[in-house]
Coordinates of C-alpha atoms in Angstrom, one line a residue:
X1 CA -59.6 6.9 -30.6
X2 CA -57.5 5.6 -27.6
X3 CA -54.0 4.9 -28.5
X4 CA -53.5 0.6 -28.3
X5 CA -49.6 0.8 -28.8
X6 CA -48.6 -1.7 -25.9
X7 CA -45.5 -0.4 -24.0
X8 CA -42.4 -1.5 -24.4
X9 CA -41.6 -4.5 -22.5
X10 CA -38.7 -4.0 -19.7
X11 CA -35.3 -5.0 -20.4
X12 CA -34.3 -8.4 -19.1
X13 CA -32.7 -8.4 -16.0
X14 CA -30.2 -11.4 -17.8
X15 CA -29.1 -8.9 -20.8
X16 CA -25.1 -7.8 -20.9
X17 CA -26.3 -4.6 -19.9
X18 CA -28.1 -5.3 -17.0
X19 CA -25.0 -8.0 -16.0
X20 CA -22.6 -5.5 -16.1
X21 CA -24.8 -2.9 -13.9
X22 CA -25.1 -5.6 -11.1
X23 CA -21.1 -6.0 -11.6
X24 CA -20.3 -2.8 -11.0
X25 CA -22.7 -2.1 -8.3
X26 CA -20.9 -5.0 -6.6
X27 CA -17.7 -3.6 -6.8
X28 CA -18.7 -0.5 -5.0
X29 CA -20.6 -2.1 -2.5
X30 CA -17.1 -4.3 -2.0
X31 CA -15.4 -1.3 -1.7
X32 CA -18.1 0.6 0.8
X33 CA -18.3 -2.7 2.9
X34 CA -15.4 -1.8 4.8
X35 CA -16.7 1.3 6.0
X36 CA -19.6 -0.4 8.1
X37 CA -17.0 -2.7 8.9
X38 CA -14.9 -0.4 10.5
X39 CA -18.2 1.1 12.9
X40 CA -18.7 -2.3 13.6
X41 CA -15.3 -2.5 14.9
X42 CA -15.3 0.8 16.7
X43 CA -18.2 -0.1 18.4
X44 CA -16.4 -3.7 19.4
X45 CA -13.5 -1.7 20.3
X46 CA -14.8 0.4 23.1
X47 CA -16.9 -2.8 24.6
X48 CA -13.5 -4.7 24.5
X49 CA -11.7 -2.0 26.4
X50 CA -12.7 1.9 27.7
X51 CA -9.1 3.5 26.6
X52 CA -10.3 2.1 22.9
X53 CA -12.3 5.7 21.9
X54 CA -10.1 8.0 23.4
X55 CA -8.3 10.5 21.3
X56 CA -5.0 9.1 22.0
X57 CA -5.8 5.9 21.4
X58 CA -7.2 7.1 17.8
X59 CA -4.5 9.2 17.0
X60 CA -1.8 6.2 17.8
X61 CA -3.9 4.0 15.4
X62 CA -3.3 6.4 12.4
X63 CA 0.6 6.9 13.5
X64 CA 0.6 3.2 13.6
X65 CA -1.3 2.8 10.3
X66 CA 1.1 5.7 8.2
X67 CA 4.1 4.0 7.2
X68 CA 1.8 1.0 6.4
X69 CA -0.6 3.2 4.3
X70 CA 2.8 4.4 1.9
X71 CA 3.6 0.6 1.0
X72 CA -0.2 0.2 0.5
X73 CA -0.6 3.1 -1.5
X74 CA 3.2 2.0 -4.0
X75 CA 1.6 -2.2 -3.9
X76 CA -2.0 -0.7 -5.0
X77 CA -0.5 1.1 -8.4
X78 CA 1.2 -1.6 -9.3
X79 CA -1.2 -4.1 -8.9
X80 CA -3.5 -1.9 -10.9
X81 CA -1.4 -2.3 -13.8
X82 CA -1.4 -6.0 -12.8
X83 CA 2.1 -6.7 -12.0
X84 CA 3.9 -7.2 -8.6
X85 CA 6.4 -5.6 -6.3
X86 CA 7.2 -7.3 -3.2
X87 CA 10.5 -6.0 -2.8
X88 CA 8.9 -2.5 -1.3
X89 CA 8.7 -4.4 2.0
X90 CA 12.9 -4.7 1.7
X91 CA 12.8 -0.8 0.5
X92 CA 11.4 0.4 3.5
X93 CA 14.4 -1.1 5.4
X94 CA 17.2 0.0 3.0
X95 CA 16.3 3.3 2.0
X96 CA 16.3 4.9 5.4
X97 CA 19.3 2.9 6.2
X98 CA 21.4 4.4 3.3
X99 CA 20.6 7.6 4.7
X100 CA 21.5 7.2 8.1
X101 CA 24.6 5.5 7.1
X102 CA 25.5 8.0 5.3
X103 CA 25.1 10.9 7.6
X104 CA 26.1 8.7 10.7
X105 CA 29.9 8.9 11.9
X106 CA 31.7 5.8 12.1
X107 CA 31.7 5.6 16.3
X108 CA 27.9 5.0 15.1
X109 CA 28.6 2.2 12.9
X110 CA 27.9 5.2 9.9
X111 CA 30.1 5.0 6.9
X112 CA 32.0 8.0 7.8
X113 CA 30.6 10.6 5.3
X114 CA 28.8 12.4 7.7
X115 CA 25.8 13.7 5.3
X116 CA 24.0 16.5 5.8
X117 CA 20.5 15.4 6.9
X118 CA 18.9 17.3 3.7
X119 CA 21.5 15.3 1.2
X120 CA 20.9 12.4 3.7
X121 CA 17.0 12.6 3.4
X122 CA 17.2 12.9 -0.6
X123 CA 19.1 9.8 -0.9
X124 CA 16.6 8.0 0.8
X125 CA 14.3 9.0 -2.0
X126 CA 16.8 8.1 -5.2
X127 CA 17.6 5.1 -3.5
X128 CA 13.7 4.1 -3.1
X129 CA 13.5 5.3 -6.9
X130 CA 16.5 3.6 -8.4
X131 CA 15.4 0.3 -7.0
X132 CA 11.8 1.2 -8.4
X133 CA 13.6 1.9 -11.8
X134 CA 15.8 -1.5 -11.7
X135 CA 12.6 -3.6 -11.0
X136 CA 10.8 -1.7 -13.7
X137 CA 13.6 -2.5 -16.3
X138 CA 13.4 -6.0 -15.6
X139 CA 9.9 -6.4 -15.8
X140 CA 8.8 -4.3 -18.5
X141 CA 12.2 -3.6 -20.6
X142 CA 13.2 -7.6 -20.0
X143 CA 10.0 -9.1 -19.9
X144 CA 10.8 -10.9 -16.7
X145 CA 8.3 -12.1 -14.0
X146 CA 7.2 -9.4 -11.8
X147 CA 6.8 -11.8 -9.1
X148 CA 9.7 -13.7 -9.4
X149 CA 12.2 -10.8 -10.1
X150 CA 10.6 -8.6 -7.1
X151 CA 11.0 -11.8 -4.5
X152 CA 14.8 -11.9 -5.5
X153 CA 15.1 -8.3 -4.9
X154 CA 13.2 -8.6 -1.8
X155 CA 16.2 -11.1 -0.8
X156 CA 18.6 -9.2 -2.1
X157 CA 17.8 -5.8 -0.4
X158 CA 16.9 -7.6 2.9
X159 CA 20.9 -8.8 2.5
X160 CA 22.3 -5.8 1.8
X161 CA 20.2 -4.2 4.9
X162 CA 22.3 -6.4 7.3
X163 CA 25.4 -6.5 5.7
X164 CA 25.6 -2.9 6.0
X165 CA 24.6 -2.7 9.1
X166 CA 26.8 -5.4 10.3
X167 CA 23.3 -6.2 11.9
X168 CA 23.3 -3.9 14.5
X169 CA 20.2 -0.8 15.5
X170 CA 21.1 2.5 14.1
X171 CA 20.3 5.0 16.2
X172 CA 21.2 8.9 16.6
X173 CA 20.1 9.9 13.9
X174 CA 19.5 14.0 12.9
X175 CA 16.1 15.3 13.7
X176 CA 14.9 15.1 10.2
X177 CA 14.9 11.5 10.2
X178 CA 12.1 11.5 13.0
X179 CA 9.7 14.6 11.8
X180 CA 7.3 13.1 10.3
X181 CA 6.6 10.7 13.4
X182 CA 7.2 13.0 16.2
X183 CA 5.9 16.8 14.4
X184 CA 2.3 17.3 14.9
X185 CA -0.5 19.7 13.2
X186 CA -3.9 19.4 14.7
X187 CA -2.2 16.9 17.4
X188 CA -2.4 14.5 14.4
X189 CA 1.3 13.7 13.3
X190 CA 2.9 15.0 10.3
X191 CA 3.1 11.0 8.4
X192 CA -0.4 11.0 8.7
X193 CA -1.4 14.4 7.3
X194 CA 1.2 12.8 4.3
X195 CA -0.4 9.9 4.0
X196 CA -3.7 11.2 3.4
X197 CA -2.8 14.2 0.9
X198 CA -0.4 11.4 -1.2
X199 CA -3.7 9.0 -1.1
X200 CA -5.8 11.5 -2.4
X201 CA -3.6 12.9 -5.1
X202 CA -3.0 9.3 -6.1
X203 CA -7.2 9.2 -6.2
X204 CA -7.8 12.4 -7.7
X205 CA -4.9 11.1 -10.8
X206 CA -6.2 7.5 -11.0
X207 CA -9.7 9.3 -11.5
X208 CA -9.4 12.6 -13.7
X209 CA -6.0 12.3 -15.0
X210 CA -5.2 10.9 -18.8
X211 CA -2.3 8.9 -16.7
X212 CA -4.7 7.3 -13.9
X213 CA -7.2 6.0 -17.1
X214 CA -3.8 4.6 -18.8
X215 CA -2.9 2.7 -15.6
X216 CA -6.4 1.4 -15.6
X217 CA -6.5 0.7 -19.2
X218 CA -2.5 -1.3 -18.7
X219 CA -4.0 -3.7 -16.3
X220 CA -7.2 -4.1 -18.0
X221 CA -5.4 -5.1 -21.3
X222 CA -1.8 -4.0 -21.7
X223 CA -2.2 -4.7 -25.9
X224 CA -5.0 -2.8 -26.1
X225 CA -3.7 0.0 -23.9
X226 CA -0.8 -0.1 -26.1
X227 CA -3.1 -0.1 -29.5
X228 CA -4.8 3.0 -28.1
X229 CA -2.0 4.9 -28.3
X230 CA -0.4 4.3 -24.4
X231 CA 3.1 3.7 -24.0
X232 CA 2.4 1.3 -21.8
X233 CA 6.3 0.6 -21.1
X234 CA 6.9 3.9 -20.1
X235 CA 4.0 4.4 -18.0
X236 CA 4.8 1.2 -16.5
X237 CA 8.5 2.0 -15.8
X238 CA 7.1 5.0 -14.2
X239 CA 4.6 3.0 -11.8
X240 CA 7.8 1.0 -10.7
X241 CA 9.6 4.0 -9.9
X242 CA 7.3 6.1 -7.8
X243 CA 6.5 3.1 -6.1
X244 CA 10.0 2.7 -4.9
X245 CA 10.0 6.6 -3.4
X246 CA 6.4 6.1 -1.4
X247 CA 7.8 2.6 -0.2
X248 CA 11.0 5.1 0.9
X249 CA 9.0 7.6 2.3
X250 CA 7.1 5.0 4.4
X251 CA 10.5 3.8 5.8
X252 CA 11.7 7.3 7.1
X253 CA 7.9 7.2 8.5
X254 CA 8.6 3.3 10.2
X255 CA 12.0 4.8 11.5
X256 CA 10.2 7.8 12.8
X257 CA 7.6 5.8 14.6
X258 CA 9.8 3.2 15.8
X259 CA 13.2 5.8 16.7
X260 CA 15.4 3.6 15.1
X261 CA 16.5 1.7 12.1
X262 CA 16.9 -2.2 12.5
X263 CA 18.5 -4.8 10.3
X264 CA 15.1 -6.3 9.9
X265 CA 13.1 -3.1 9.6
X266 CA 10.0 -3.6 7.2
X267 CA 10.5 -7.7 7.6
X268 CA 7.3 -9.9 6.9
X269 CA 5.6 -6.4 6.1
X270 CA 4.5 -7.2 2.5
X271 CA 1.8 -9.7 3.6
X272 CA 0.1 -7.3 5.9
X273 CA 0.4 -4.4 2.5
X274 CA -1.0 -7.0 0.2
X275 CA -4.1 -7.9 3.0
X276 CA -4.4 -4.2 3.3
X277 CA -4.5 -3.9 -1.1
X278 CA -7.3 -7.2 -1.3
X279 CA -9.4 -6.1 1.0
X280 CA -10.0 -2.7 0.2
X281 CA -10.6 -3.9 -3.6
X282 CA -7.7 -3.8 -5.8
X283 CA -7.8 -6.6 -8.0
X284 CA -4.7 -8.9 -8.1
X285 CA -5.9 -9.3 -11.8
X286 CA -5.0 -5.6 -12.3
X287 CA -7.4 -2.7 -13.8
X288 CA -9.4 -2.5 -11.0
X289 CA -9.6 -0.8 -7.4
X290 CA -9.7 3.1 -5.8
X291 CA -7.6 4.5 -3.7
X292 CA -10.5 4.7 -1.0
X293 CA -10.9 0.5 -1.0
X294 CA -7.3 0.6 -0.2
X295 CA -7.2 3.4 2.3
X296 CA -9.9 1.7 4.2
X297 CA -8.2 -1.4 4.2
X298 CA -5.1 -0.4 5.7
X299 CA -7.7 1.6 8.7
X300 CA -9.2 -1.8 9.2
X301 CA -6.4 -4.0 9.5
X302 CA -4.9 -0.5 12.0
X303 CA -7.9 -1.2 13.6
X304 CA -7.9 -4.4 14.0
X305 CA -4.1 -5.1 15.0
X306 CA -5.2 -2.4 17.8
X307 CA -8.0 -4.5 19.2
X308 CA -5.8 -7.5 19.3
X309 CA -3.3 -5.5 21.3
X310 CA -5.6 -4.2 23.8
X311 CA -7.3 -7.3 24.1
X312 CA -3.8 -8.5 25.2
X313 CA -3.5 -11.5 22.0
X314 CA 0.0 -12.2 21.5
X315 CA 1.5 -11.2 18.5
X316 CA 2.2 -14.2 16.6
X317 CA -1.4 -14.9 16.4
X318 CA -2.1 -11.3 14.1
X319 CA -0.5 -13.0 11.2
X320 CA -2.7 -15.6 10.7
X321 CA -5.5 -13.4 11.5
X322 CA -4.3 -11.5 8.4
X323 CA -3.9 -14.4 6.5
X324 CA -7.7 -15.4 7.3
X325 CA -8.9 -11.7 6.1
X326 CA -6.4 -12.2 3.1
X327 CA -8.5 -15.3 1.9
X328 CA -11.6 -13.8 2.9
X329 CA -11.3 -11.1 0.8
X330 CA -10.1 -13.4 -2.2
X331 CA -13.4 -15.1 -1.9
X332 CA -15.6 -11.8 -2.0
X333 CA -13.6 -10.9 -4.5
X334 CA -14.6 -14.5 -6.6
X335 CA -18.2 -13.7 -6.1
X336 CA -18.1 -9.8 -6.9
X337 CA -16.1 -10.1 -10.4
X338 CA -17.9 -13.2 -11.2
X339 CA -14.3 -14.0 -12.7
X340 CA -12.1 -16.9 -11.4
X341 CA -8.2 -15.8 -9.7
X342 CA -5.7 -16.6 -12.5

């Protein structure tokens, strides 16, 4: 006798399962719009102008983009345990300009202690870090507004930047201080190759590593994080920390692309880092984002700034083209998570 049993119906397409499915296939296509983006733009590029596709032209769009990717790369683990640090704009300025004042003689407006370039080099990393620490003591240790304490320090540190350098260009600086920029491998230079291995260990960690889940699980829900067994202060602390050496490390990279260190170095950068961040997919809610959203992000906007060079637009005008992408992305972002911007 044939078997009757009618088949099991499908599973509504309205269920929480399903829902959440359709969520997350949204996210990735979010983050894997950019990449057909970026063609897109490559194949405007060399219409726009026949130097566009060369190999130097290419390679100065990813020296351009390194320092940039650093500050991306500090921004995007913080805001995935959904706090702020717009102070790593000011770090890039400071930190190198420690260093150099410290290993420049006075005749170079130096302090006179005439560093050697390794010491000079490390305290541009402890400074990056102890700024990272005093932010992340405020925040999570004092419970004060990321936001709000971050701005003051970005005031602060931008201050302090020309006070000690009386406002004047440092220049003459050892070697060191330009490697990364100017040292090639592959004809590709040195910040890039750095940029790339930092963004994929920072992938490979947010991905596979017990730490990269607890940031994840910190900006998702900090109490439940914390009732899971995270110590979500210390891990915290920590994000704050090694955000303030990458932001450092991007400043010797901006000094090293630029040959100098001004008293406005890394001014108005943040707002490019945090158009960079939202378009390649990290939530400002925290919890949410990859490393790759945010690498392709800061390639766009390289990409992008590029065209509007060679296409001869003046400057002023790139802000407010970033400022457009900024609440595009914001936008995508509404429709993707479903969830409204707190």
């Amino acid at each position: 006798m044939a078997d009757t049993k009618a088949a099991p119906p499908l599973a509504p397409l309205h269920t929480p399962a399903a829902r959440s499915a359709r969520t997350v296939l949204l996210r990735r296509a979010r983050e894997l719009a950019l990449v057909p983006a970026l063609l897109l733009l490559m194949v405007l590029g060399a219409v726009v102008n026949d130097s566009f596709l060369t190999e130097r032209n290419l390679i100065s769009i990813l020296g351009a983009s390194a320092a940039l990717a650093m500050v991306v790369l500090a921004e995007s683990l913080v805001l995935i345990t959904g706090k702020f640090d717009l102070s790593l704009e000011s770090v890039v300025g400071i930190a190198p300009a420690v260093g150099a004042l410290l290993v420049l003689p006075v005749a170079q407006s130096g302090w006179g202690t005439e560093f050697p370039a390794v010491l000079a080099m490390l305290a541009i990393l402890v400074v990056g870090g102890a700024i990272g620490a005093f932010n992340g003591v405020l925040v999570v240790k004092f419970k004060l507004n990321a936001f709000i304490v971050t701005l003051a320090m970005l005031i602060v540190l931008r201050g302090l930047l020309v006070g000690a350098t009386q406002g004047k260009t440092l220049f003459g600086m050892p070697d060191s201080f330009y490697s990364l920029a100017t040292t090639t491998f592959l004809t590709i230079p040195m910040s890039v190759w750095v940029a790339a291995i930092s963004f994929g260990a920072a992938g490979f960690v947010l991905k596979y590593h017990r730490i990269g889940r607890a940031l994840y699980a910190i900006g998702g829900n900090a109490d439940a994080a914390r009732a899971a067994g995270i110590r979500v202060e210390r891990v915290m602390l920590g994000v704050f920390v090694v955000a303030g050496v990458l932001a450092s490390v991007g400043g010797i990279m901006q000094t090293g692309y630029v040959g100098a260190i001004s008293a406005n170095q890394g001014q108005n950068m943040i707002f490019t880092v945090f158009a960079a961040a939202v378009i390649g997919g990290i939530s400002l809610d925290g919890g949410k984002g990859t490393m790759f959203g945010a690498l392709t992000g800061v390639l766009l906007l390289g990409v992008v700034q590029n065209l509007l060079t060679l296409a001869q637009v003046p400057s002023f005008w790139i802000q407010a083209i970033y400022g457009g992408i900024i609440l595009v992305a914001l936008m995508i972002a509404r429709v993707t998570t479903g969830r409204a911007q707190d």
